[in-house]
Coordinates of C-alpha atoms in Angstrom, one line a residue:
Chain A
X87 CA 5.3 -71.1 -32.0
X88 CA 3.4 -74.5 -31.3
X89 CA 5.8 -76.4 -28.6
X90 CA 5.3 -78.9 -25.8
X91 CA 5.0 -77.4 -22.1
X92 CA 3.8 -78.3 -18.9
X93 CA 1.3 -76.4 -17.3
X94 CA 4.0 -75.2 -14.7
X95 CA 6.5 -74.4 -17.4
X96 CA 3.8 -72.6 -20.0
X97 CA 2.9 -70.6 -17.0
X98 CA 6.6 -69.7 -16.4
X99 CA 6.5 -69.1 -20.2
X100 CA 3.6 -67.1 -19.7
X101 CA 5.0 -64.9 -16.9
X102 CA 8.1 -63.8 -18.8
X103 CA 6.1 -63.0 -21.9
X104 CA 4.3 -60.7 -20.1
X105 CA 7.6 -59.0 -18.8
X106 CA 7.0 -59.6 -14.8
X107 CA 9.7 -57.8 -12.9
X108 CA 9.3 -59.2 -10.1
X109 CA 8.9 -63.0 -8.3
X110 CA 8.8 -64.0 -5.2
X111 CA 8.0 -67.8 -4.2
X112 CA 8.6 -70.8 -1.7
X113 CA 8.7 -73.7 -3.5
X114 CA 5.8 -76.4 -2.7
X115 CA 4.3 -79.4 -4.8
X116 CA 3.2 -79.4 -7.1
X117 CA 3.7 -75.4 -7.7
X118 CA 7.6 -75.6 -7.6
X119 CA 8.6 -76.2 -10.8
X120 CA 7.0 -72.9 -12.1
X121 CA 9.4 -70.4 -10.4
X122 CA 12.2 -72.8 -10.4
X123 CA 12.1 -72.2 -14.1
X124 CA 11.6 -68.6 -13.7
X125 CA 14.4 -68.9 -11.6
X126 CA 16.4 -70.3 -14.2
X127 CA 15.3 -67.7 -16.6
X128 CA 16.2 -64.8 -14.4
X129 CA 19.7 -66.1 -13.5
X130 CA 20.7 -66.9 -17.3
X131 CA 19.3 -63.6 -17.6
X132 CA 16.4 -64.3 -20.5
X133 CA 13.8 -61.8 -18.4
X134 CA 14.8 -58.9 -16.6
X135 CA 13.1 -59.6 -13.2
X136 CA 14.5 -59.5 -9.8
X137 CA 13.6 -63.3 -8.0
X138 CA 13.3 -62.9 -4.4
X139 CA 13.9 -66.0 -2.2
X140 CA 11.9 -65.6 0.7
X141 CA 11.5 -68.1 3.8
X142 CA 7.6 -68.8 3.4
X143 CA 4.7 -68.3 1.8
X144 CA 3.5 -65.0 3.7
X145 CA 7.0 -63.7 3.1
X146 CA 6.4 -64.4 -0.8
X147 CA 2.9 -62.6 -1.3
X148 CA 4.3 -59.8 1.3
X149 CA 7.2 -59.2 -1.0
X150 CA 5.3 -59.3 -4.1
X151 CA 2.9 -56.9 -2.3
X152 CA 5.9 -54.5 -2.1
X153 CA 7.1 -54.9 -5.4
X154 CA 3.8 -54.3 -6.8
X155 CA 2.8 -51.3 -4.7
X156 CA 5.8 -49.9 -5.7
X157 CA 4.9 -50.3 -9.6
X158 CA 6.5 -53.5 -11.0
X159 CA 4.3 -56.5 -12.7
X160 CA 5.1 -58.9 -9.7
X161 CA 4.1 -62.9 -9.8
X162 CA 3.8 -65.6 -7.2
X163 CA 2.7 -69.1 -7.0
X164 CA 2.1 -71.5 -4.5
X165 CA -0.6 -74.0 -3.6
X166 CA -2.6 -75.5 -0.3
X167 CA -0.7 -75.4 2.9
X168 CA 1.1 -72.7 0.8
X169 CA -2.2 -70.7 0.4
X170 CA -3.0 -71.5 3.8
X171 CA 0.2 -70.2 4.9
X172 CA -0.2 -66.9 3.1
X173 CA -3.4 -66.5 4.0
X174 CA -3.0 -63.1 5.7
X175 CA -1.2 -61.9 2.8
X176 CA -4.1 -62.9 0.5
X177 CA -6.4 -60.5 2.5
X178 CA -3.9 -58.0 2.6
X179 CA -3.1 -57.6 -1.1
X180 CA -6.7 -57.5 -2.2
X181 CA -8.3 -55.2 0.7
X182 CA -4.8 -52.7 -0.7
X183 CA -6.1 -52.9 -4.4
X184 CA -2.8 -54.2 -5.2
X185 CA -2.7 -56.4 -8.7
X186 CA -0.5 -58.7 -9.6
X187 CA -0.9 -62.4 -10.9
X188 CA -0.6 -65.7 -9.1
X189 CA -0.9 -68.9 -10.2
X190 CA -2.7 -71.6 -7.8
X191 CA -1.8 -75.1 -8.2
X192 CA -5.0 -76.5 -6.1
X193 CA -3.9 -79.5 -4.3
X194 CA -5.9 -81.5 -1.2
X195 CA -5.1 -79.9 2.1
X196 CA -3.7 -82.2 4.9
X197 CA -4.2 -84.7 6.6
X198 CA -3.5 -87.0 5.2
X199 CA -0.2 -85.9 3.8
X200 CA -1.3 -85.3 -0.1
X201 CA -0.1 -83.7 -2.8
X202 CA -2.9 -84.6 -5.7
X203 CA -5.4 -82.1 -6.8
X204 CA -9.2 -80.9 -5.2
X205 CA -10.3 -77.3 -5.1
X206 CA -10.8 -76.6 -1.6
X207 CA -7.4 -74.6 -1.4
X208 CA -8.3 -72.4 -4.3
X209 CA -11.9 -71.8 -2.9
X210 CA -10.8 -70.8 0.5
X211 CA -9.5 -67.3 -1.6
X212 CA -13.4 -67.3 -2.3
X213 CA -14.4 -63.8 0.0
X214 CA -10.6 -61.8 0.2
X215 CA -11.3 -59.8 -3.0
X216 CA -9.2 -61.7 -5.8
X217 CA -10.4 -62.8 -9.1
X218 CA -10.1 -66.4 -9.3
X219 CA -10.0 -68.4 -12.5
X220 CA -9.4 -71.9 -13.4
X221 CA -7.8 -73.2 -16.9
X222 CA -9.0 -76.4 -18.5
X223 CA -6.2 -77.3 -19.9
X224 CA -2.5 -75.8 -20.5
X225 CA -3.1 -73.4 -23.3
X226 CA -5.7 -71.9 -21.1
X227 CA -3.6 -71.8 -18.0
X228 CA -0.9 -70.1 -20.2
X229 CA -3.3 -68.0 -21.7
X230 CA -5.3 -66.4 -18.4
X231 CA -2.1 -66.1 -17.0
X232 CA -1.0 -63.3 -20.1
X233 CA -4.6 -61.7 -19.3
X234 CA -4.4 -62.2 -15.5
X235 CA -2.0 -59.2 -15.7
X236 CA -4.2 -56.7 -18.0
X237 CA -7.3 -57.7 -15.9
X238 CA -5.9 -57.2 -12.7
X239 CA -4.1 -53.7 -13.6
X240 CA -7.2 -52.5 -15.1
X241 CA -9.6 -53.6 -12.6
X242 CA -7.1 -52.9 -9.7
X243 CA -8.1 -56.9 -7.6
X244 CA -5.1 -59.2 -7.5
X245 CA -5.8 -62.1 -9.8
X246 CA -5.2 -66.1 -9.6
X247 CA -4.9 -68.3 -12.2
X248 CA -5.6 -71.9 -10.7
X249 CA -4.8 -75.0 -12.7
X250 CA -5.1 -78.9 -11.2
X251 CA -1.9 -80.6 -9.6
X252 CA -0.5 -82.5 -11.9
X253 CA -3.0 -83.3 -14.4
X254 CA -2.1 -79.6 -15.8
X255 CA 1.0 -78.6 -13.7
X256 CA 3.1 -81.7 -14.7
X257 CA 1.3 -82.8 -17.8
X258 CA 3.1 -81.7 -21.1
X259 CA 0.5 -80.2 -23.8
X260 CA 0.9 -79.1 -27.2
X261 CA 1.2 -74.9 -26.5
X262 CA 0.8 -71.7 -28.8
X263 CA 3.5 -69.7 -27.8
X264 CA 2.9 -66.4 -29.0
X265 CA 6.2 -64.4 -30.0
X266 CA 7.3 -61.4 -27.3
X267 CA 6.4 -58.7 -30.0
X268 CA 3.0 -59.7 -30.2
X269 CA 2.4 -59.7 -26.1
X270 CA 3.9 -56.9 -25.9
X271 CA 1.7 -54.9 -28.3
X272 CA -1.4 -57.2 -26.7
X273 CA -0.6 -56.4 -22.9
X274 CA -0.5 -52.4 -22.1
X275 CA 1.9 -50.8 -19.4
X276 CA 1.2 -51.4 -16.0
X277 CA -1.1 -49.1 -14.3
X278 CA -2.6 -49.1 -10.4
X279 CA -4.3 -47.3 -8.1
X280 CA -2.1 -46.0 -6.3
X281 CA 2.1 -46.4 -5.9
X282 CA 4.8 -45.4 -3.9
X283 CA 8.0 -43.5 -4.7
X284 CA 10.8 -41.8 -3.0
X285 CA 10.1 -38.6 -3.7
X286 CA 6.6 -38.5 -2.8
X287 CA 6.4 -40.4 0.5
X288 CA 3.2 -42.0 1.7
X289 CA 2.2 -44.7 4.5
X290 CA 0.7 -47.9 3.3
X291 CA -1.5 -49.9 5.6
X292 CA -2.5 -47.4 7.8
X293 CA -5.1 -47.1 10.5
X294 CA -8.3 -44.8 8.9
X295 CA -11.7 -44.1 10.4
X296 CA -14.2 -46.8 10.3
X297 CA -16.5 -45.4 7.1
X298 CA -13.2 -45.2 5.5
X299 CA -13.3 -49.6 5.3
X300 CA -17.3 -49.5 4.5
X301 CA -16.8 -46.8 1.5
X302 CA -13.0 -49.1 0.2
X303 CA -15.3 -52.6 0.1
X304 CA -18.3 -51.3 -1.1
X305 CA -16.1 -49.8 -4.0
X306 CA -14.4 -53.1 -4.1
X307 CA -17.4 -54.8 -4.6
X308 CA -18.7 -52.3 -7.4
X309 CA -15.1 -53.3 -9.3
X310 CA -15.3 -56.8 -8.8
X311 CA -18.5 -56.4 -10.1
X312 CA -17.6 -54.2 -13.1
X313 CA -14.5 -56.8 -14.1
X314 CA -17.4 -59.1 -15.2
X315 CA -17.4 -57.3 -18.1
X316 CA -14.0 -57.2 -18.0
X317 CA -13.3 -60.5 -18.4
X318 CA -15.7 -60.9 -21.1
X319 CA -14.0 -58.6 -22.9
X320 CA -10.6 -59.0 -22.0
X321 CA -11.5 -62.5 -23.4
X322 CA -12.6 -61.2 -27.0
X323 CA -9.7 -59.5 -27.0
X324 CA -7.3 -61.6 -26.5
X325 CA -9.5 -63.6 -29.1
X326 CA -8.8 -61.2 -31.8
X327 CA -4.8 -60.8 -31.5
X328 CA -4.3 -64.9 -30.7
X329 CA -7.3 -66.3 -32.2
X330 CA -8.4 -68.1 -28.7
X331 CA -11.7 -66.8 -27.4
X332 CA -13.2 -69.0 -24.3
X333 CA -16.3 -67.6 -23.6
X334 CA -15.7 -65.2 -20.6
X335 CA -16.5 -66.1 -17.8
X336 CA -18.3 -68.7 -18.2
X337 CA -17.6 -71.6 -21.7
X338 CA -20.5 -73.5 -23.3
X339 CA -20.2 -77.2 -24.1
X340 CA -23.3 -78.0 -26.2
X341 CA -25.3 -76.6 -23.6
X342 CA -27.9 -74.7 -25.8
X343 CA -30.3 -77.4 -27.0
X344 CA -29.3 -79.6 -23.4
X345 CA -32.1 -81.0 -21.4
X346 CA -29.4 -81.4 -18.9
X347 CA -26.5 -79.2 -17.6
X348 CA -23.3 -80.0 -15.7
X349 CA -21.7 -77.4 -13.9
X350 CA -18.0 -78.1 -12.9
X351 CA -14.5 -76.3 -13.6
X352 CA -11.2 -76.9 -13.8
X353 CA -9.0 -79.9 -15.8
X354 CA -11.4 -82.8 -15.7
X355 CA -13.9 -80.6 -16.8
X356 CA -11.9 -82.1 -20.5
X357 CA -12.8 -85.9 -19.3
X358 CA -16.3 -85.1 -19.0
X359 CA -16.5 -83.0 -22.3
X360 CA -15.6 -86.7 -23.8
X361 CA -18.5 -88.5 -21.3
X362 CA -21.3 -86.0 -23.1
X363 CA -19.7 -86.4 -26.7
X364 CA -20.4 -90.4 -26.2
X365 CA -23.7 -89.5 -24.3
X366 CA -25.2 -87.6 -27.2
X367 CA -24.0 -91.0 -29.6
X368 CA -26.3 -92.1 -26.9
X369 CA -29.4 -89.4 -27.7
X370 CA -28.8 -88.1 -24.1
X371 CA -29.2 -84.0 -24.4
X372 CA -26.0 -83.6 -21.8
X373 CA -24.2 -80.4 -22.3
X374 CA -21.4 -78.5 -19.8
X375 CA -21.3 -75.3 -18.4
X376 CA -18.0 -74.7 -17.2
X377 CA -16.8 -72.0 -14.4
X378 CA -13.7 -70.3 -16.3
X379 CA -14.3 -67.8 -13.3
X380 CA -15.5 -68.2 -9.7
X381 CA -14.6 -64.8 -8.9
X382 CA -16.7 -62.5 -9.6
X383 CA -19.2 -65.1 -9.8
X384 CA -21.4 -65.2 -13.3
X385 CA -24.9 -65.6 -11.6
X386 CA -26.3 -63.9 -14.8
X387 CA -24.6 -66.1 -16.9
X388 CA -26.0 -69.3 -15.1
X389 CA -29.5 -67.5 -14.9
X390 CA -30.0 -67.2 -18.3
X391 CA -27.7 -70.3 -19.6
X392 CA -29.2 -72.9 -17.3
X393 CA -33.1 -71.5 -17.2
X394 CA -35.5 -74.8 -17.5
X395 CA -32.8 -77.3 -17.7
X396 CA -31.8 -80.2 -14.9
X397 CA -28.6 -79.3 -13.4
X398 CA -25.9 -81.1 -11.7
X399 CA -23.1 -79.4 -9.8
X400 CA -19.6 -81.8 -9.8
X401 CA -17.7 -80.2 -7.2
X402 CA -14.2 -81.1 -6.8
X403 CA -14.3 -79.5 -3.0
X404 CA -16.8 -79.6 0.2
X405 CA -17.9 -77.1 2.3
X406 CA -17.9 -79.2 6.2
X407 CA -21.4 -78.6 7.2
X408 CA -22.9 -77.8 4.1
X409 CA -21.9 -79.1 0.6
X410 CA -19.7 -78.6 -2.3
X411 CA -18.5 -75.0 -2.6
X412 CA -19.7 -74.9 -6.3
X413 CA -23.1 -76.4 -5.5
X414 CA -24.0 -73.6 -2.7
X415 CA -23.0 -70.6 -5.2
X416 CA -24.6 -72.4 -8.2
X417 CA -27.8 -73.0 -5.8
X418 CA -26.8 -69.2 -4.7
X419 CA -27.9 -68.7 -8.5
X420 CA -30.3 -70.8 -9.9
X421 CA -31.7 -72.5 -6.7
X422 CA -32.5 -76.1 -6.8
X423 CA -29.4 -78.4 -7.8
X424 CA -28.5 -81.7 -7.7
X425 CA -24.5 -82.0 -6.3
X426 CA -22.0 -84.6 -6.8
X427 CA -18.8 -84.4 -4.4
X428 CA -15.9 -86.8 -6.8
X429 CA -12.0 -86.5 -6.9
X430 CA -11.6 -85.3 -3.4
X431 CA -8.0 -86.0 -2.5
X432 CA -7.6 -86.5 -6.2
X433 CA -9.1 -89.5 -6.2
X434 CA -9.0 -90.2 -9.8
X435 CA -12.2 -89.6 -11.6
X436 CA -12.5 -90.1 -15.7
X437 CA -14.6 -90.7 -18.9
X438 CA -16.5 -93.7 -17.6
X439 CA -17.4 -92.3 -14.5
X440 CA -18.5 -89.3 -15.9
X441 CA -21.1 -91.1 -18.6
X442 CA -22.4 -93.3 -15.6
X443 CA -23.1 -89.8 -13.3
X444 CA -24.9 -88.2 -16.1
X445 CA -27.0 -91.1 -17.2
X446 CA -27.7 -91.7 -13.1
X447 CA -28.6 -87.9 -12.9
X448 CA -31.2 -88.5 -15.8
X449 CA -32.1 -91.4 -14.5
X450 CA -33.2 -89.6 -11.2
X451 CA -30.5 -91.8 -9.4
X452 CA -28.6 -89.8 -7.9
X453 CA -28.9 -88.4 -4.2
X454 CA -29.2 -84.1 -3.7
X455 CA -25.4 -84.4 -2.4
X456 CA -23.9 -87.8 -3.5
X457 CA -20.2 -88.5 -2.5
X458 CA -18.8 -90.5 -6.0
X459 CA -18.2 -93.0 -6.5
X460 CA -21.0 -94.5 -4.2
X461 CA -19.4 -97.6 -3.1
X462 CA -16.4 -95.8 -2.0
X463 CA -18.3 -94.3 1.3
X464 CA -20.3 -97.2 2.3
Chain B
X1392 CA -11.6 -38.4 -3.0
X1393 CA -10.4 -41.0 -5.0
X1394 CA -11.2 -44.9 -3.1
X1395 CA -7.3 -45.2 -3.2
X1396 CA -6.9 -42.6 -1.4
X1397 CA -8.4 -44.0 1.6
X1398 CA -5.2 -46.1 1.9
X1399 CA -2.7 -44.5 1.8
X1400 CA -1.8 -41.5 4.5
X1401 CA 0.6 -38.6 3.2
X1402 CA 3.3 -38.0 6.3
X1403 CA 2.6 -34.5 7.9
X1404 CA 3.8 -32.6 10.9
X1405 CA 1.5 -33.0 14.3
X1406 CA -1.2 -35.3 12.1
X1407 CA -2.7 -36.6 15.0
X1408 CA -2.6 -33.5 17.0
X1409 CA -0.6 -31.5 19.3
X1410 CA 0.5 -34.9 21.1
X1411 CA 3.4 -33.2 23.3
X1412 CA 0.3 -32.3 25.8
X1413 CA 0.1 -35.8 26.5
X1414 CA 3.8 -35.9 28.3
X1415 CA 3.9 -36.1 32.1
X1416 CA 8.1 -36.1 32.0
X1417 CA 10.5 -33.5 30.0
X1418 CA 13.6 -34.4 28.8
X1419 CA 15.9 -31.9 29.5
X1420 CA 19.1 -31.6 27.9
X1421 CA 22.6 -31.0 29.3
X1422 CA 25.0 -30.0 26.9
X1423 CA 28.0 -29.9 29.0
X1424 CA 27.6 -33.8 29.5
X1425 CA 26.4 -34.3 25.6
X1426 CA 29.4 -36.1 23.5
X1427 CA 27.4 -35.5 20.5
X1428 CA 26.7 -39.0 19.7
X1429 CA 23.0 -38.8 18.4
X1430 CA 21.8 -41.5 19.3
X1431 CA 19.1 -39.7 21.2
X1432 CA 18.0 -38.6 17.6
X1433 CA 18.7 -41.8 15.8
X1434 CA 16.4 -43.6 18.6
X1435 CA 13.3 -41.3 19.1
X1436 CA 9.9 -42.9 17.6
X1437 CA 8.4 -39.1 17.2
X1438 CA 11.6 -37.4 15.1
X1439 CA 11.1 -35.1 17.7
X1440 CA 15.0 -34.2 18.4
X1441 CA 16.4 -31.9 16.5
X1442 CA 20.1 -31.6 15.6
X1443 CA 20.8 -27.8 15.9
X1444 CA 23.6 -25.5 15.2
X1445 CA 24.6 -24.0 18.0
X1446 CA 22.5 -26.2 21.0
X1447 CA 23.5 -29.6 19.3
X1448 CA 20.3 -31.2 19.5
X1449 CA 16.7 -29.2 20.2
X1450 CA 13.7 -30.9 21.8
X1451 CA 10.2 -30.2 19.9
X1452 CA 8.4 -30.2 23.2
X1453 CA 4.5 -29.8 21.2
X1454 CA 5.1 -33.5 20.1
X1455 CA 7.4 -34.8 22.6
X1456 CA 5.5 -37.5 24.3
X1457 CA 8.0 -37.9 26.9
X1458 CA 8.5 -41.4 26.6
X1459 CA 11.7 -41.5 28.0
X1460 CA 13.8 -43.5 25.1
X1461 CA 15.7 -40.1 24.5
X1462 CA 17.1 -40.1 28.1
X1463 CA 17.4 -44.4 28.6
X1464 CA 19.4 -44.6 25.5
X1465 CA 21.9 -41.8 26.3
X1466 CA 25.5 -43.3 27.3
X1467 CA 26.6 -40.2 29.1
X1468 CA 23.2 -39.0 31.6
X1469 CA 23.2 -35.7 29.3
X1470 CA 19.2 -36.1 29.0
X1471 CA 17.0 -36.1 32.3
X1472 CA 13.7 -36.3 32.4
X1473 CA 12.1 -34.4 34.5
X1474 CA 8.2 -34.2 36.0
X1475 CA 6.2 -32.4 33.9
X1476 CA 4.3 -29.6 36.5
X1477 CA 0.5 -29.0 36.6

C-alpha cells in the first residue's frame, strides 16, 4: 500500500509490521513522535506489545535489554543527549549479544541548545559493538528498520537504524507499506544467543575470568565481521519479496565510470545525488558512494569501488583534534582523501552548494579539511 | 563452549568455594527466644538459613560468612554471634 508517512511515523509503521513486543522510550526531539505513535498503537490495541514508560534514556535501553534477553523483539529510539544519556546501556547491550532495533534520530549535541540534525551522536555508537545504518530517505528508514530485526537476531549485535532530524523524521514521503502477511512470511521468528526463563535460571552480567572478555570480543569482532555479508544479503533479500534492493552496504550513484567520488551518508546524500545529475549536464564525471552502513565498516567495498578515482569525504560530524569521523575511516580505507566538514548543527546545506564543492574539489580548490561553506568561519 | 556461554553463569551451590571458612563470628541460634518471624531468612545475602522442621531455622555454617545481618536484623536477640575460635 503506497501512503504518505513521516520518517518517524513509517518507522513506527515499520516496528509493528515487524510484530515488536516490546518498547521502551523517553521521549526527545526530534525522536518522540516515533513511540508516541507506537504508543497510540499499543493502547488502541493494533500491536500486541507491552510499552514501558521509563524515566530516562538508560532506563529505556536497560528495559529493552531485559525484554530482549528474555526473548521478545524489543524497540527503542532516542537521539543525542538521549544517546548520550544511555550511553552505558549502549555498551551493555552490545558486549551481552543482545539484538534488538533502535532507531537514532541524529541531532547536534549541545551547546548550543539544538535540536537540527549532524552525525556526531550517531558516530559516538562507532566502537560499542552495534550495527549502525543510516537511511536516505523514508522508504529506506522504513525499510532497514523491518531488516534491522532479521540482521540483528541472526547476527546476534544490536542494530540502529539512524535517519536525519527532521529532514526524514518530520518530513512526509510517499511510502510502500507492505501488507502484515507479507512481513511476516519475510521476517523469521526471533532467535538469540542466549535467553532467560523461569525454569532454567541463570545470572546475566556477571563477573568471569579475564580471557573470558578477550575470547567474547574477539568473537564479536569475527560476527560483526561476518554480518558484512549479512547485510549484503539480507539486502537481496529483502530485494526479492519487496522489490527494493539498495546495494548492501554500501549504494552506487554513477560512480563506475566517475573520475571523481563523494563519499557521504545519510538524507542529504538525496540533495547531492541532484548536484552530480546537473554536474554530468556539465561533463563533470562526479559520482556518490554512499555509506548505507558505518558499522561494520565496508573497507573492501571502498577499496575496490573508489581504486584510482579523487575522493572527497562530506562529513556531517568532526572528530575535535582530528577531522570528520567519515573522513578518518574512509582515509582508514583508501588513504589519502580530501574532507569537507558542512551541515554541522544542521546548518542547512543543498543542491547549489553541493555543485559548487564538487566543481571546487575538481578544481583543486578545496583545502585537505575545509569547514563549508568557507566564508562562514572566516 | 559456546561464546554465549561466557555470559551467563548457571546458579550452583558453594560456586565460589567453601566461603563459610572465611567467617570470624558464628551465629548461633536460640530457639527459645525465636518467634518464628523469618526475617533472618528473608534478609541473608548467602540463602544460608534454612527453615527446618523441627529446629525452625538451620545455619549452613560451610557458606555462612558471618556477616552479622542474620543477628542485626533479628527483633527478639534469638541470634548471637559469637567469635569464631582458632
Amino acid at each position: 500500500m503506497r501512503t504518505l508517512l513521516t520518517g518517524n511515523y513509517a518507522v513506527a509503521e515499520a516496528v509493528k509490521l515487524s510484530r515488536a513486543r516490546v518498547i521502551a522510550a523517553y521521549p526527545i526531539t526530534p525522536q518522540t513522535t516515533i513511540v508516541e505513535k507506537l504508543a497510540e498503537m499499543v493502547e488502541k490495541k493494533e500491536i500486541d506489545a507491552e510499552f514501558i514508560r521509563v524515566e530516562s534514556e538508560h532506563s529505556a535501553l536497560a528495559a529493552v535489554y531485559g525484554s530482549a534477553v528474555a526473548g521478545l523483539r524489543s524497540f527503542t529510539a532516542t537521539s543525542s543527549h538521549g544517546l548520550l544519556y544511555m550511553y552505558e546501556m549502549v555498551w551493555w547491550v552490545a558486549n551481552a549479544r543482545v539484538p534488538l532495533v533502535m532507531a537514532v534520530v541524529t541531532r547536534t549535541i549541545g551547546p548550543p541548545w539544538n535540536i537540527h540534525t549532524d552525525h556526531t551522536d550517531l558516530l559516538t555508537m562507532r566502537d560499542s559493538g552495534w550495527i549502525i545504518s543510516m537511511a536516505e530517505n523514508v522508504q529506506e528508514a522504513f525499510d532497514l528498520t523491518v531488516q534491522g530485526f532479521r540482521i540483528s537476531e541472526e547476527a546476534g549485535l544490536p542494530f540502529t537504524v539512524g535517519m536525519d532530524a527532521f529532514q526524514l523524521s518530520h518530513t512526509a514521503e510517499v511510502v510502500d507499506l507492505p501488507s502484515q502477511q507479507d512481513v511476516d512470511a519475510w521476517l523469521p521468528e526471533r532467535r538469540q544467543p542466549y535467553r532467560i526463563e523461569p525454569e532454567d535460571p541463570v545470572t546475566v552480567g556477571c563477573i568471569g575470568p579475564n580471557e573470558y572478555t578477550a575470547k567474547l570480543r574477539c568473537n564479536m569482532a569475527r560476527e560483526m565481521e561476518k554480518a558484512k555479508e549479512l547485510v549484503n544479503r539480507v539486502d537481496e533479500e529483502f530485494g526479492k519479496s519487496f522489490g527494493r534492493r539498495y546495494g548492501g552496504l554500501v549504494e552506487e550513484y554513477r560512480l563506475e565510470d566517475a573520475d571523481y567520488a563523494v563519499v557521504m551518508t545519510g538524507a542529504w546524500s538525496g540533495d547531492a545525488k541532484d548536484a552530480i545529475d546537473m554536474l554530468r549536464k556539465e561533463k563533470l564525471r562526479v559520482g556518490m558512494l554512499r555509506l548505507r552502513y558505518f558499522r561494520p565498516f565496508p573497507q573492501k567495498e571502498l577499496r575496490k569501488l573508489l581504486e584510482e578515482k579523487e575522493v572527497l569525504v562530506v562529513d556531517r560530524d568532526f572528530s575535535m583534534g582530528h577531522m570528520g569521523i567519515l573522513g578518518i575511516e574512509v582515509s582508514s580505507a583508501i588513504g589519502d582523501i580530501t574532507n569537507v566538514i558542512a551541515g554541522i548543527g544542521g546548518v542547512d546545506v543543498g543542491v547549489d552548494d553541493f555543485k559548487m564543492m564538487f566543481r571546487k574539489f575538481a578544481d583543486k580548490k578545496l583545502r585537505k579539511i575545509e569547514w563549508w561553506p568557507e566564508e562562514m568561519f572566516l | 563452549m559456546k561464546h554465549s556461554e561466557y555470559l551467563i553463569a548457571k546458579p550452583s551451590k558453594g560456586s565460589a568455594g567453601q566461603t563459610g571458612l572465611w567467617r570470624s563470628f558464628r551465629p548461633v541460634y536460640h530457639v527459645e527466644r525465636c518467634i518464628r518471624c523469618l526475617l533472618c531468612c528473608f534478609y541473608c545475602p548467602e540463602d544460608v538459613i534454612e527453615v527446618h522442621y523441627h529446629r525452625f531455622i538451620l545455619f549452613h555454617y560451610e557458606y555462612c560468612k558471618g556477616c552479622g545481618i542474620c543477628a542485626s536484623i533479628c527483633p527478639e536477640d534469638a541470634i548471637e554471634m559469637v567469635e569464631e575460635e582458632e
